[in-house]
Coordinates of C-alpha atoms and ligand atoms in Angstrom, one line a residue:
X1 CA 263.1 176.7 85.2
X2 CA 262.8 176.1 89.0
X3 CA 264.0 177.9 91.8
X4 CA 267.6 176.6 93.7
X5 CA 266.9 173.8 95.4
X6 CA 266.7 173.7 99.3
X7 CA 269.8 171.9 99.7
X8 CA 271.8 173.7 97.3
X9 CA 274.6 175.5 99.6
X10 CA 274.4 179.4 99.1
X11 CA 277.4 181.8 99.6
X12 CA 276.9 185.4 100.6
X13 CA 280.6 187.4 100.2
X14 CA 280.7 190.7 101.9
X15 CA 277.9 190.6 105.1
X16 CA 278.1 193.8 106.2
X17 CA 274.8 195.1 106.5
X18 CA 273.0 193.7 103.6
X19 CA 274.9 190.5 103.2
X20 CA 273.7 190.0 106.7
X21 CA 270.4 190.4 105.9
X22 CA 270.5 188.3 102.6
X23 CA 272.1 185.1 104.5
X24 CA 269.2 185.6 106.9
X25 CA 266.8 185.3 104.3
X26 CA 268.3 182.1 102.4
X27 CA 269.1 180.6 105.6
X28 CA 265.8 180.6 106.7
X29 CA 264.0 179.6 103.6
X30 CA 265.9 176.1 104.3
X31 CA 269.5 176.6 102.2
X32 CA 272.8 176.0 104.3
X33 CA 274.9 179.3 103.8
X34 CA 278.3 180.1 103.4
X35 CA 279.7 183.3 104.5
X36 CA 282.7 184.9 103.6
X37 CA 284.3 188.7 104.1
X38 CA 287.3 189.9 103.4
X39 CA 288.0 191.5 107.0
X40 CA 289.5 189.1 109.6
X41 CA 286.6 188.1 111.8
X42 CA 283.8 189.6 110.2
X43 CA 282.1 186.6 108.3
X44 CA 282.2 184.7 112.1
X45 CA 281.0 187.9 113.7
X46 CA 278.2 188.0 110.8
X47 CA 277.4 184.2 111.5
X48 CA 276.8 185.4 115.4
X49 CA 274.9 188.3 114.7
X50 CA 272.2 186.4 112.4
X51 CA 272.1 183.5 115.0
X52 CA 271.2 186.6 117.5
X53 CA 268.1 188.0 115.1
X54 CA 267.5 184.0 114.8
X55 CA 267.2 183.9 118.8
X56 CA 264.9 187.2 118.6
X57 CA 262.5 185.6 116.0
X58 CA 262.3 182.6 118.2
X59 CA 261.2 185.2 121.6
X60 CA 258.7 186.3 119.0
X61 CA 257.5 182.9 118.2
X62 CA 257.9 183.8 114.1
X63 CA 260.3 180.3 114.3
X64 CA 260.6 177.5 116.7
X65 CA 263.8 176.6 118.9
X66 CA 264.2 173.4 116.7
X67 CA 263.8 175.4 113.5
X68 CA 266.7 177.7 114.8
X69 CA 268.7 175.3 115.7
X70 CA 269.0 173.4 112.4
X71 CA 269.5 177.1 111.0
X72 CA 272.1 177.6 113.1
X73 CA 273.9 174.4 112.0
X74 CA 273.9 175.1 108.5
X75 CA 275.4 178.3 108.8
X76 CA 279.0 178.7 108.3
X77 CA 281.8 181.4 108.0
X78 CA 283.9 180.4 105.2
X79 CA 287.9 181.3 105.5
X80 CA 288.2 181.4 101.8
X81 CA 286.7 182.0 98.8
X82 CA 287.8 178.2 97.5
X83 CA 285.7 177.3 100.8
X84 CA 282.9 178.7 98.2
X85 CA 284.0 175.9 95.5
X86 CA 280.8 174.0 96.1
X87 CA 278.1 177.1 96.2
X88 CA 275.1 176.4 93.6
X89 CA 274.2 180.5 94.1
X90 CA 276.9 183.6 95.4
X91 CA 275.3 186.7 96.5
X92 CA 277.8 189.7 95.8
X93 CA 277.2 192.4 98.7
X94 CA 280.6 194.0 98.9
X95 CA 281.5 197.8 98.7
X96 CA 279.7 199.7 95.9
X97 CA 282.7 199.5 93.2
X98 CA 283.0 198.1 89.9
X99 CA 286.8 197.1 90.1
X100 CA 286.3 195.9 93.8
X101 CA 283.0 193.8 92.4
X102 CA 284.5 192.8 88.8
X103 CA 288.0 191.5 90.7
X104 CA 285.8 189.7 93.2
X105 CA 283.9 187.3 90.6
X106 CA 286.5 186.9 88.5
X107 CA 288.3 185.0 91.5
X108 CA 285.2 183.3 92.0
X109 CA 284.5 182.1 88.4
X110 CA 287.7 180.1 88.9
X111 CA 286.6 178.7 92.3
X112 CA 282.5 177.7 91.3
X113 CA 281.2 175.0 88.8
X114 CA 280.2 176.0 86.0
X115 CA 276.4 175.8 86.9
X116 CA 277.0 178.2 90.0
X117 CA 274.5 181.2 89.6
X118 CA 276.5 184.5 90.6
X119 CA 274.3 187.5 91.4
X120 CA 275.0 190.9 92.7
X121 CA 273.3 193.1 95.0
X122 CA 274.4 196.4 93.9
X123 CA 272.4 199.5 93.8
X124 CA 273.8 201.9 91.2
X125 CA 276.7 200.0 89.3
X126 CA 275.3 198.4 86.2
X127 CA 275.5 194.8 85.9
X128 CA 276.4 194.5 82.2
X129 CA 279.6 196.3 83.8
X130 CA 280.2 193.8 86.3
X131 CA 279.4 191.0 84.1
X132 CA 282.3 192.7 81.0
X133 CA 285.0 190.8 83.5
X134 CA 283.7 187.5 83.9
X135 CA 284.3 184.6 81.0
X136 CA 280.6 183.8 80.7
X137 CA 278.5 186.9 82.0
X138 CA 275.5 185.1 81.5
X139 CA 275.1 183.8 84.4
X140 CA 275.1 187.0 86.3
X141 CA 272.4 188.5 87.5
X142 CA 271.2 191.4 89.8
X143 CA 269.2 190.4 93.0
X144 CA 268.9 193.7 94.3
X145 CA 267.4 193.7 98.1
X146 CA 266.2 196.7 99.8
X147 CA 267.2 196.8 103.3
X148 CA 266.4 195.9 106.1
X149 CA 266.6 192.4 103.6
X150 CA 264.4 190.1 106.0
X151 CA 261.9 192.4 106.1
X152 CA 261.3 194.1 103.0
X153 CA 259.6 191.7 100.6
X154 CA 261.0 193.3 96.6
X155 CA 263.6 191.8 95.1
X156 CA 264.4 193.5 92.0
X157 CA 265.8 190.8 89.8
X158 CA 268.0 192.8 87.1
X159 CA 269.0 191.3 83.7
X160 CA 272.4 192.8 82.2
X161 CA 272.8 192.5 78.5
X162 CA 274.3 189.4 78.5
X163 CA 272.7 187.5 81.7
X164 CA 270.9 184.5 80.4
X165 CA 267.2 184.7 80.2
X166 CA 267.4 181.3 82.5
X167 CA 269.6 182.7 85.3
X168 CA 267.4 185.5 85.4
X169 CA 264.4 183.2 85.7
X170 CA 266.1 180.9 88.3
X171 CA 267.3 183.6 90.5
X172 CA 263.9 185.3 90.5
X173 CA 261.8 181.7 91.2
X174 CA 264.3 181.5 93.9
X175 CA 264.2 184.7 95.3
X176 CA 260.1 184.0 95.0
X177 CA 260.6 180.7 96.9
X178 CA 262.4 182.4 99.9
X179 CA 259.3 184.3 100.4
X180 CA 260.0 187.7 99.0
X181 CA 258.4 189.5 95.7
X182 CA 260.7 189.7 92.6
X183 CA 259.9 191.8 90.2
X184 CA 261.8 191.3 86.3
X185 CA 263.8 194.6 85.3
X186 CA 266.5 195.3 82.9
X187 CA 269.8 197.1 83.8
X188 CA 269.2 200.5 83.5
X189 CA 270.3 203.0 86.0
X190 CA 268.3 203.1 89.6
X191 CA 266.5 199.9 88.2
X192 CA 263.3 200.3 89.1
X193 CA 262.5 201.7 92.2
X194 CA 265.4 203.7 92.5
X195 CA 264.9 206.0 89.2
X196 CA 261.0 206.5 89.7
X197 CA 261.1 207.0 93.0
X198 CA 263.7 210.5 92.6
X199 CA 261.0 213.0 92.3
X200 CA 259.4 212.5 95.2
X201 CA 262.7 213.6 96.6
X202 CA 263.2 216.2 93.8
X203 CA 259.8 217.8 94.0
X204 CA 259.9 218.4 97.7
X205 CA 263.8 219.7 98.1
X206 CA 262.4 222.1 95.1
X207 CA 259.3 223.5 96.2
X208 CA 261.9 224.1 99.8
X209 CA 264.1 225.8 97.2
X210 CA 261.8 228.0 95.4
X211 CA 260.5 229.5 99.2
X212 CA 257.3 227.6 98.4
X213 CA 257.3 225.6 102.3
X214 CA 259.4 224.5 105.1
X215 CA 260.5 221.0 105.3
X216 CA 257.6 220.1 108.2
X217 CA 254.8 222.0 106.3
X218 CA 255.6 219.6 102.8
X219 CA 256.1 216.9 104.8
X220 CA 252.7 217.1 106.3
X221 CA 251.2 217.7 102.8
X222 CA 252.1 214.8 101.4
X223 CA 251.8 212.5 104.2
X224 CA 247.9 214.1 105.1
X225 CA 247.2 215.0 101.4
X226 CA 249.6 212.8 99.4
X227 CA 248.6 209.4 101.3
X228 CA 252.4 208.8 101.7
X229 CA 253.6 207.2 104.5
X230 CA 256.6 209.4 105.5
X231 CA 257.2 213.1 104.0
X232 CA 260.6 213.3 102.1
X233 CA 262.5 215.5 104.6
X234 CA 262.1 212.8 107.2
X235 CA 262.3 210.0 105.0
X236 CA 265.8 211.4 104.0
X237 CA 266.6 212.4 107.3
X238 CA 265.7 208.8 108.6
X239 CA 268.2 207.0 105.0
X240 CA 271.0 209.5 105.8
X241 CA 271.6 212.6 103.7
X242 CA 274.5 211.0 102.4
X243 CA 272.8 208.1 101.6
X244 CA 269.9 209.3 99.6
X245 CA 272.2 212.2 97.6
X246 CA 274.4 209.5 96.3
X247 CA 271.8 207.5 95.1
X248 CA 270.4 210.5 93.6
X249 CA 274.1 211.7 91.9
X250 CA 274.3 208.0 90.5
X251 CA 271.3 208.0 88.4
X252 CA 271.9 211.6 87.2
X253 CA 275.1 210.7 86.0
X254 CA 274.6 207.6 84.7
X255 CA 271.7 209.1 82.7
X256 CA 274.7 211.2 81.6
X257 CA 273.3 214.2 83.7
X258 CA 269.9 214.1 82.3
X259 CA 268.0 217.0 83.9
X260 CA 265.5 215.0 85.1
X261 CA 267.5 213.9 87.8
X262 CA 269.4 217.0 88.9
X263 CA 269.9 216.6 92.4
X264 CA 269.3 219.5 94.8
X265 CA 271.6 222.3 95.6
X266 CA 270.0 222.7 99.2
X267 CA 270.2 219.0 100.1
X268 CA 274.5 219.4 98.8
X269 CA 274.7 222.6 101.6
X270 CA 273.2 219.4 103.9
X271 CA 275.8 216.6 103.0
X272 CA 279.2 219.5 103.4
X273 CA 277.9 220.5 106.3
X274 CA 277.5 217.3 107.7
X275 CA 273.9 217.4 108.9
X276 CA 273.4 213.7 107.8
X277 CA 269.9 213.0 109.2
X278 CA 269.1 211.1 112.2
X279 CA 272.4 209.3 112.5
X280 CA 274.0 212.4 113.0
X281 CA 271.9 214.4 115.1
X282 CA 270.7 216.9 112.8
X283 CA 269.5 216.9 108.8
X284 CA 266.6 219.0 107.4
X285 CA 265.5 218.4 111.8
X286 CA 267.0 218.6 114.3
X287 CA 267.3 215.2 116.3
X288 CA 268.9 215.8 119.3
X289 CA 267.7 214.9 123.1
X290 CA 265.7 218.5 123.4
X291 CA 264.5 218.7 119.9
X292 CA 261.1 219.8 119.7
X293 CA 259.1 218.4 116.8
X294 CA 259.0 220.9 113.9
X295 CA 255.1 222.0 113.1
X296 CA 253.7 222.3 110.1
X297 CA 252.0 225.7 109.1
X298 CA 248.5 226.1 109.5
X299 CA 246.0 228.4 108.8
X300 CA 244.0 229.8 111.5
X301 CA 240.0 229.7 111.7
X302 CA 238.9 231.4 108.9
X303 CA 235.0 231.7 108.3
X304 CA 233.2 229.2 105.3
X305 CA 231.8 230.8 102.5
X306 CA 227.3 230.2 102.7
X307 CA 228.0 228.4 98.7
X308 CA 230.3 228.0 95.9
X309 CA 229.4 227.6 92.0
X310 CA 231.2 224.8 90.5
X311 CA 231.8 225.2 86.8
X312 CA 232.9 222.3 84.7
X313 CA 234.1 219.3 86.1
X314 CA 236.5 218.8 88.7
X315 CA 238.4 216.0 87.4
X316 CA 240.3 213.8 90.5
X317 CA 239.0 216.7 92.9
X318 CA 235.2 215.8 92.0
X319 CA 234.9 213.9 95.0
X320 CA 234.9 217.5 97.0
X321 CA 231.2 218.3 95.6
X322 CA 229.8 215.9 97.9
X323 CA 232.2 216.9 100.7
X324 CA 231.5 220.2 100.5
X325 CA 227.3 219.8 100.3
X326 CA 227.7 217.5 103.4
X327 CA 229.1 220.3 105.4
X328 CA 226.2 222.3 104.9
X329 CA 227.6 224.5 102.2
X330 CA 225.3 224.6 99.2
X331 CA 227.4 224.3 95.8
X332 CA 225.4 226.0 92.7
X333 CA 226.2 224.2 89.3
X334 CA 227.1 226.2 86.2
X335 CA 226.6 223.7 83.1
X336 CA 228.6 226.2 80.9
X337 CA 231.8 224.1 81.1
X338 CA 234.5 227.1 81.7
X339 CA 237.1 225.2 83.1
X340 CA 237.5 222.9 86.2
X341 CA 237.0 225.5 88.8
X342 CA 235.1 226.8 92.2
X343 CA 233.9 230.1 92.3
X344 CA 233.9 231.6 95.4
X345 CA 231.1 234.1 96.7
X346 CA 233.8 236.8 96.7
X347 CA 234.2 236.2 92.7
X348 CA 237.9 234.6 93.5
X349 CA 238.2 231.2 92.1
X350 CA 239.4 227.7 93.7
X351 CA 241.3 225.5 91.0
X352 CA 243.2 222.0 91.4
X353 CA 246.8 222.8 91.1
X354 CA 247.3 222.1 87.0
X355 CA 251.0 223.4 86.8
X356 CA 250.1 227.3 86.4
X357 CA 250.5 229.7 88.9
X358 CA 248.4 232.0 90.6
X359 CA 249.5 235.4 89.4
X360 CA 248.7 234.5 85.9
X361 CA 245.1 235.1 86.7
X362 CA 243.1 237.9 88.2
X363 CA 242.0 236.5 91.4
X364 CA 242.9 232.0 91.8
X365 CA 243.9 230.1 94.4
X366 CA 245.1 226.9 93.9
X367 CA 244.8 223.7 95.9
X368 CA 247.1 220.7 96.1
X369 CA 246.3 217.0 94.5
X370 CA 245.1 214.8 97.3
X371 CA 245.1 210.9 97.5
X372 CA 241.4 211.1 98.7
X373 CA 239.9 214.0 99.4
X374 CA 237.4 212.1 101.9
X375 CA 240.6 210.8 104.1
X376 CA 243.2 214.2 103.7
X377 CA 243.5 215.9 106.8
X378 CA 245.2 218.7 106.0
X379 CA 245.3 220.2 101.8
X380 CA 247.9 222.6 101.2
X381 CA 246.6 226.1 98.8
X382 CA 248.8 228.3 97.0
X383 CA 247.8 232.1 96.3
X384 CA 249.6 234.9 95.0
X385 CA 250.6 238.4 95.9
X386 CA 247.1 239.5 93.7
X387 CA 245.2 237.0 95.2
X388 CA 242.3 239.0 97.1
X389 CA 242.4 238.6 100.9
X390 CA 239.3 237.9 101.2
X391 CA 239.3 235.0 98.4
X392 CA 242.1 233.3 100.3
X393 CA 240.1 233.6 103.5
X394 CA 236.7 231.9 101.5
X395 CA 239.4 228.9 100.2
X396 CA 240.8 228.6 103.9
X397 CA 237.2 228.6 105.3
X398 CA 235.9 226.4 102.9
X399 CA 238.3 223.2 103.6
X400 CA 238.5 224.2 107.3
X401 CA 234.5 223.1 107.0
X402 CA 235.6 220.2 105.3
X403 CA 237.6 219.0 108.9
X404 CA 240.9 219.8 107.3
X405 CA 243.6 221.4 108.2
X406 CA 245.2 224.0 105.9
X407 CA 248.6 224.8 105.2
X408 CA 249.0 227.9 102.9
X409 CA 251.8 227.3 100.8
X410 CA 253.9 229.8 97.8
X411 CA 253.1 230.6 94.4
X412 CA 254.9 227.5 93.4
X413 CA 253.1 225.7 90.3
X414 CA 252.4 222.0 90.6
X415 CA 252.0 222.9 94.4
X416 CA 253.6 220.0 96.0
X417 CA 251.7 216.5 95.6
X418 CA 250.3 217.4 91.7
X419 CA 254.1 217.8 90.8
X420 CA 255.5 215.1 92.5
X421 CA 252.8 212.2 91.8
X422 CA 252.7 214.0 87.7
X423 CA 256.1 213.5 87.5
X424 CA 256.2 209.7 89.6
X425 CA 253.8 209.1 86.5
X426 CA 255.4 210.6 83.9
X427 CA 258.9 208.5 85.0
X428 CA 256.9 204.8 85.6
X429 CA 255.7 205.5 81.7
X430 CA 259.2 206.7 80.2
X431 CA 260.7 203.2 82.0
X432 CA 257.8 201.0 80.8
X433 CA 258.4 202.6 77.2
X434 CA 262.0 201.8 77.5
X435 CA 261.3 198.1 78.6
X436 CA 262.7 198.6 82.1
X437 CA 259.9 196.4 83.4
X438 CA 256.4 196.2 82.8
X439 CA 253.5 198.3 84.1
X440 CA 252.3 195.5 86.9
X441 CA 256.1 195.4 88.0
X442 CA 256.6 198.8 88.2
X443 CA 253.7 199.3 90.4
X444 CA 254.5 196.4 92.6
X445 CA 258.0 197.9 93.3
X446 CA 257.0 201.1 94.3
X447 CA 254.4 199.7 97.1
X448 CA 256.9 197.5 98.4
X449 CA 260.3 199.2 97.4
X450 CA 259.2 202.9 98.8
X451 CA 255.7 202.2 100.3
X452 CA 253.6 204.3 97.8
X453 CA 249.8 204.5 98.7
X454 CA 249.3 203.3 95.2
X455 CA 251.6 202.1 92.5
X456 CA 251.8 205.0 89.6
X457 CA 250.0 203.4 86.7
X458 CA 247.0 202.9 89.3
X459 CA 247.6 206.2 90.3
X460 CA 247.6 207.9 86.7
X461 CA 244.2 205.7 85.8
X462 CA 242.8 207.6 88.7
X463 CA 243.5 210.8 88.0
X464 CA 242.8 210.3 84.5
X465 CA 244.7 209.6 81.6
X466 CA 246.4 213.1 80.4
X467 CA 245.6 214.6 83.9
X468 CA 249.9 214.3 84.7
X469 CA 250.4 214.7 80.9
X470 CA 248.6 218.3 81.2
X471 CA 250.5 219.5 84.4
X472 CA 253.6 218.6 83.2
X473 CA 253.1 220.2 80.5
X474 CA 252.5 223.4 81.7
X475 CA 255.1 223.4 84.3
X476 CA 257.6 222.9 81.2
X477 CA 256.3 226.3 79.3
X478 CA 257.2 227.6 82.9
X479 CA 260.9 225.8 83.7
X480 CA 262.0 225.2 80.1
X481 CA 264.9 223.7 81.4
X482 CA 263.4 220.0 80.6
X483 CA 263.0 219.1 84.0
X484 CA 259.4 218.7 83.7
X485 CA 259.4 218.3 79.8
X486 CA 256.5 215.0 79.7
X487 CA 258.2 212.0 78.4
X488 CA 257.5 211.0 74.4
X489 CA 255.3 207.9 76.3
X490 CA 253.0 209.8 78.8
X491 CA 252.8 212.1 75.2
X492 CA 251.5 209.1 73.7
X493 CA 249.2 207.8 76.2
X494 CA 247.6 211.2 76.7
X495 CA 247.3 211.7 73.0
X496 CA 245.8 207.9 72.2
X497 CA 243.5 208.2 75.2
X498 CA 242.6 211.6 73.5
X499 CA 241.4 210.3 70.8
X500 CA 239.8 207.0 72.3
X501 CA 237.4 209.0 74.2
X502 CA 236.7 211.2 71.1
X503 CA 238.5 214.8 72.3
X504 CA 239.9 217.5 70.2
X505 CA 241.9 218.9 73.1
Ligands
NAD601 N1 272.8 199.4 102.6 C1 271.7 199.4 101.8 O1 270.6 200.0 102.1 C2 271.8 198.7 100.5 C3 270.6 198.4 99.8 C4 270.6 197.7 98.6 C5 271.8 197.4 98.1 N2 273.0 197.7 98.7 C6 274.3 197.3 98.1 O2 274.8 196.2 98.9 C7 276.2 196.2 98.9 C8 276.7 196.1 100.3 O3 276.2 197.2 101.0 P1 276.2 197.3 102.6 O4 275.4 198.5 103.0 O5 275.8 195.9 103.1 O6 277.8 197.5 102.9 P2 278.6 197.3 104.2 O7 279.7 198.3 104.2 O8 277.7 197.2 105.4 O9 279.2 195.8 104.0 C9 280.2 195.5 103.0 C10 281.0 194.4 103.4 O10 281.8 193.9 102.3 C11 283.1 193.5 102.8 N3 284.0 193.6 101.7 C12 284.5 194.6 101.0 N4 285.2 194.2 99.9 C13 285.1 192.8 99.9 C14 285.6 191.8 99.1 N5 286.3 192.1 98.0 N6 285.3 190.6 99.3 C15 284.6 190.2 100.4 N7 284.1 191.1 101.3 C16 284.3 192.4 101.0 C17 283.4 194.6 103.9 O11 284.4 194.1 104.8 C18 282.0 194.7 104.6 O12 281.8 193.7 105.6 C19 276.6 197.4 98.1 O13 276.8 197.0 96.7 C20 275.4 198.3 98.2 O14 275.3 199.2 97.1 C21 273.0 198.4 99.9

């Protein structure tokens, strides 16, 4: 099965924002496009606004003035659907509702051949749904861009129960052909990217909740420490409150308010209040003309301990042995394999964040899960009201030698990167069990669909195999609510890797 080819007409019905986008993409990869709205005007005000961005890309020299000008002449604003009639592909990007969607190709099923792909570009409606009205739902399929659509390269192509396994395959070669990156998923809700991706939303709004940070101080920890490329407070701020919490509602409830997904109280108090984000001048920050940038919190100087004792093995934080011996501070090795910890010369104790807290034991502090501990500029620590001073002081000193900043964070367990990337993990092996998509796919999407420094399967082979397994696991006995309960699959893959590599544990 090929992709569409080039001189196959393609119709894209609704271009608002997205549909624009689409019909920028198609039009450029060679097809002549058709557009259609149902508000007077807007298909012809659509057709000028992409000839505008068509213009732009020509000032940039990413397309020639010839090149342009053929695009321009196979554009076309269509004054009725029947204009559609000879379409070999209709890209759907309409409001986000079923009955608005399911009325739409119904009408078109009696206007196309029979050959005529249909797609839809929802986010959050399933396309089994959407399919139930049409005579032969198999050849529906979901082509679900992320916007801004000329720019973004995934493509999730979604598969309903019904779609034909040869629409699926045509509309991804197709959408592969106009340059972008499908990846295959089935018709669950959120898809792909959208259902993995919550908890880095979740996570963050929680640790806020629980008193743990304020929004510029988690943001900073998992841009500096996490490797991400925006925090989640300004991410959110930057999609629109709105925006992000109904994504967020959709796949709770369409998981039949699965825990998991719960969205957050204090982003709700955001979206009444009507503190939208950027667009509106204020979210979790404030955006207007004399806003000062919110800073994260830092420790002051605080002096290095002269040596620490490692006992047992770091596991991902190994890498700060050889860190710490190159700033001059000489680490002592116990061979006795206690746990995975630094002792400090105070007697206090350094630990990776491994879902416990710190008043459990008699004198811990906790430091956050960094990307690379070579890279991190700044790693969060978490102590507790029993936490010696003078410990906290060592543990602030010590990374401080390191070149890092340090932000010193609550008692909150799973500090704020281990919890979120544990439970990214934990999510990316539940859909992989549940034939979603496969593992490469899934990791593909979240580079491209939310920038991720690495895709979570390459994440979880870093940090070891029951690494996000054990954390979650331990933030469950704490929050028994089945928020953090780890999935039957990352069970599996914890306990077979277990065994693999001989372990009783
Ligand atoms: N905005 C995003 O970031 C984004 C990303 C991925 C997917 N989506 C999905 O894309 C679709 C469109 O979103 P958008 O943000 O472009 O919306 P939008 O509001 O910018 O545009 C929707 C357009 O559809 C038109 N329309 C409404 N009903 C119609 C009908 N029956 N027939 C023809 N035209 C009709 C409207 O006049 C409008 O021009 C939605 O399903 C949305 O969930 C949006």
């Amino acid at each position: 099965m090929t992709a569409l080819d080039l001189s196959s007409p393609v119709a894209v019905v609704g271009t608002g924002t997205m549909g624009q986008g689409i019909a920028q993409v198609a039009l450029v990869a060679g097809h002549p496009v058709r557009l259609y709205d149902t508000a007077p005007g807007r298909a012809q005000a659509a057709a000028d606004a992409i000839g505008a961005r068509l213009d732009r890309l020509v000032e940039k020299d990413r397309l020639t003035g010839t090149d342009r000008d053929a695009a321009r002449a196979r554009l076309t604003a269509a004054g009725t659907l029947a204009d559609l009639a000879d379409c070999s592909l209709v890209v759907e990007a309409v409001l986000e509702r079923l009955d608005v969607k399911q009325e739409l190709f119904r009408e078109l099923e009696d206007v196309v051949d029979q050959d005529c792909l249909l797609a839809t570009n929802t986010s959050s409606l399933s396309v089994t749904a959407i399919g139930g009205a049409l005579r032969n739902p198999g050849r529906l399929v979901g082509l679900h861009f992320f916007n801004p659509a000329p720019l973004l390269p995934l493509v999730e192509v979604v598969s309903g129960f019904a779609t034909d396994v040869t629409s699926a395959t045509r509309a991804y070669e197709t959408a592969r052909a106009w340059g972008k990156t499908p990846v295959a998923c089935a018709d669950t809700p959120g898809f792909i990217v959208n259902r993995i991706a919550r908890p880095f939303y979740a996570e963050a709004f929680a640790v806020y909740e629980a008193q743990g940070a304020d929004p510029a101080t988690i943001d900073a920890v998992l841009r500096e420490s996490g490797g991400f490329k925006m925090g989640a407070f300004e991410l959110t701020d930057l999609i629109g409150q709105d925006v992000n919490e109904s994504v967020t509602h959709s796949v709770w409830e369409s998981f039949f308010r699965d825990v998991r997904f719960t969205p957050s109280l204090a982003q709700r108090r955001l979206v009444e209040s009507g503190r939208l984000g950027r667009k509106s001048g204020h979210g979790w920050y404030d955006h207007g003309p004399d806003a000062e940038p919110a800073e994260p919190h830092t420790a002051e100087p605080s002096q290095p301990p002269a040596h620490v004792t490692a006992e047992g093995d770091l596991g991902p934080a190994s890498e700060l042995l050889a860190l710490i011996r190159e700033a001059g501070i000489q680490v002592r090795e116990d061979e006795e394999d206690y746990g995975t910890r630094l002792v400090l010369p105070s007697g206090g104790q350094l630990a990776l964040a491994d879902g416990q807290t710190s008043v459990e034991f008699r004198d811990v502090v906790y430091f956050d899960l960094a990307l690379d501990y070579r890279r991190a500029t700044r790693i969060a620590l978490s102590a507790s009201q029993d936490t010696a001073p003078q410990t906290l002081a060592e543990a602030i000193g010590l990374f401080q030698a390191l070149g890092k900043d340090v932000s010193v964070i609550g008692d909150v367990p799973g500090m704020i990167v281990a919890r979120t990337v544990a439970r990214i993990v934990d999510l990316a092996h539940d859909a992989l069990a549940k034939g979603v998509a496969t593992e490469e796919d899934i990791d593909t999407a979240m580079r491209l669909g939310v920038n991720y420094p690495l895709g979570p399967f390459e994440w979880s082979r870093r940090l070891g195999r029951n690494w996000a397994y054990a954390l979650l696991d331990d933030l469950h006995l704490r929050d028994p609510s089945g928020r953090y309960a780890p999935s039957l699959a990352l069970y599996r893959h914890a306990y077979a890797t277990d065994k693999r590599e001989g372990s009783t544990s």
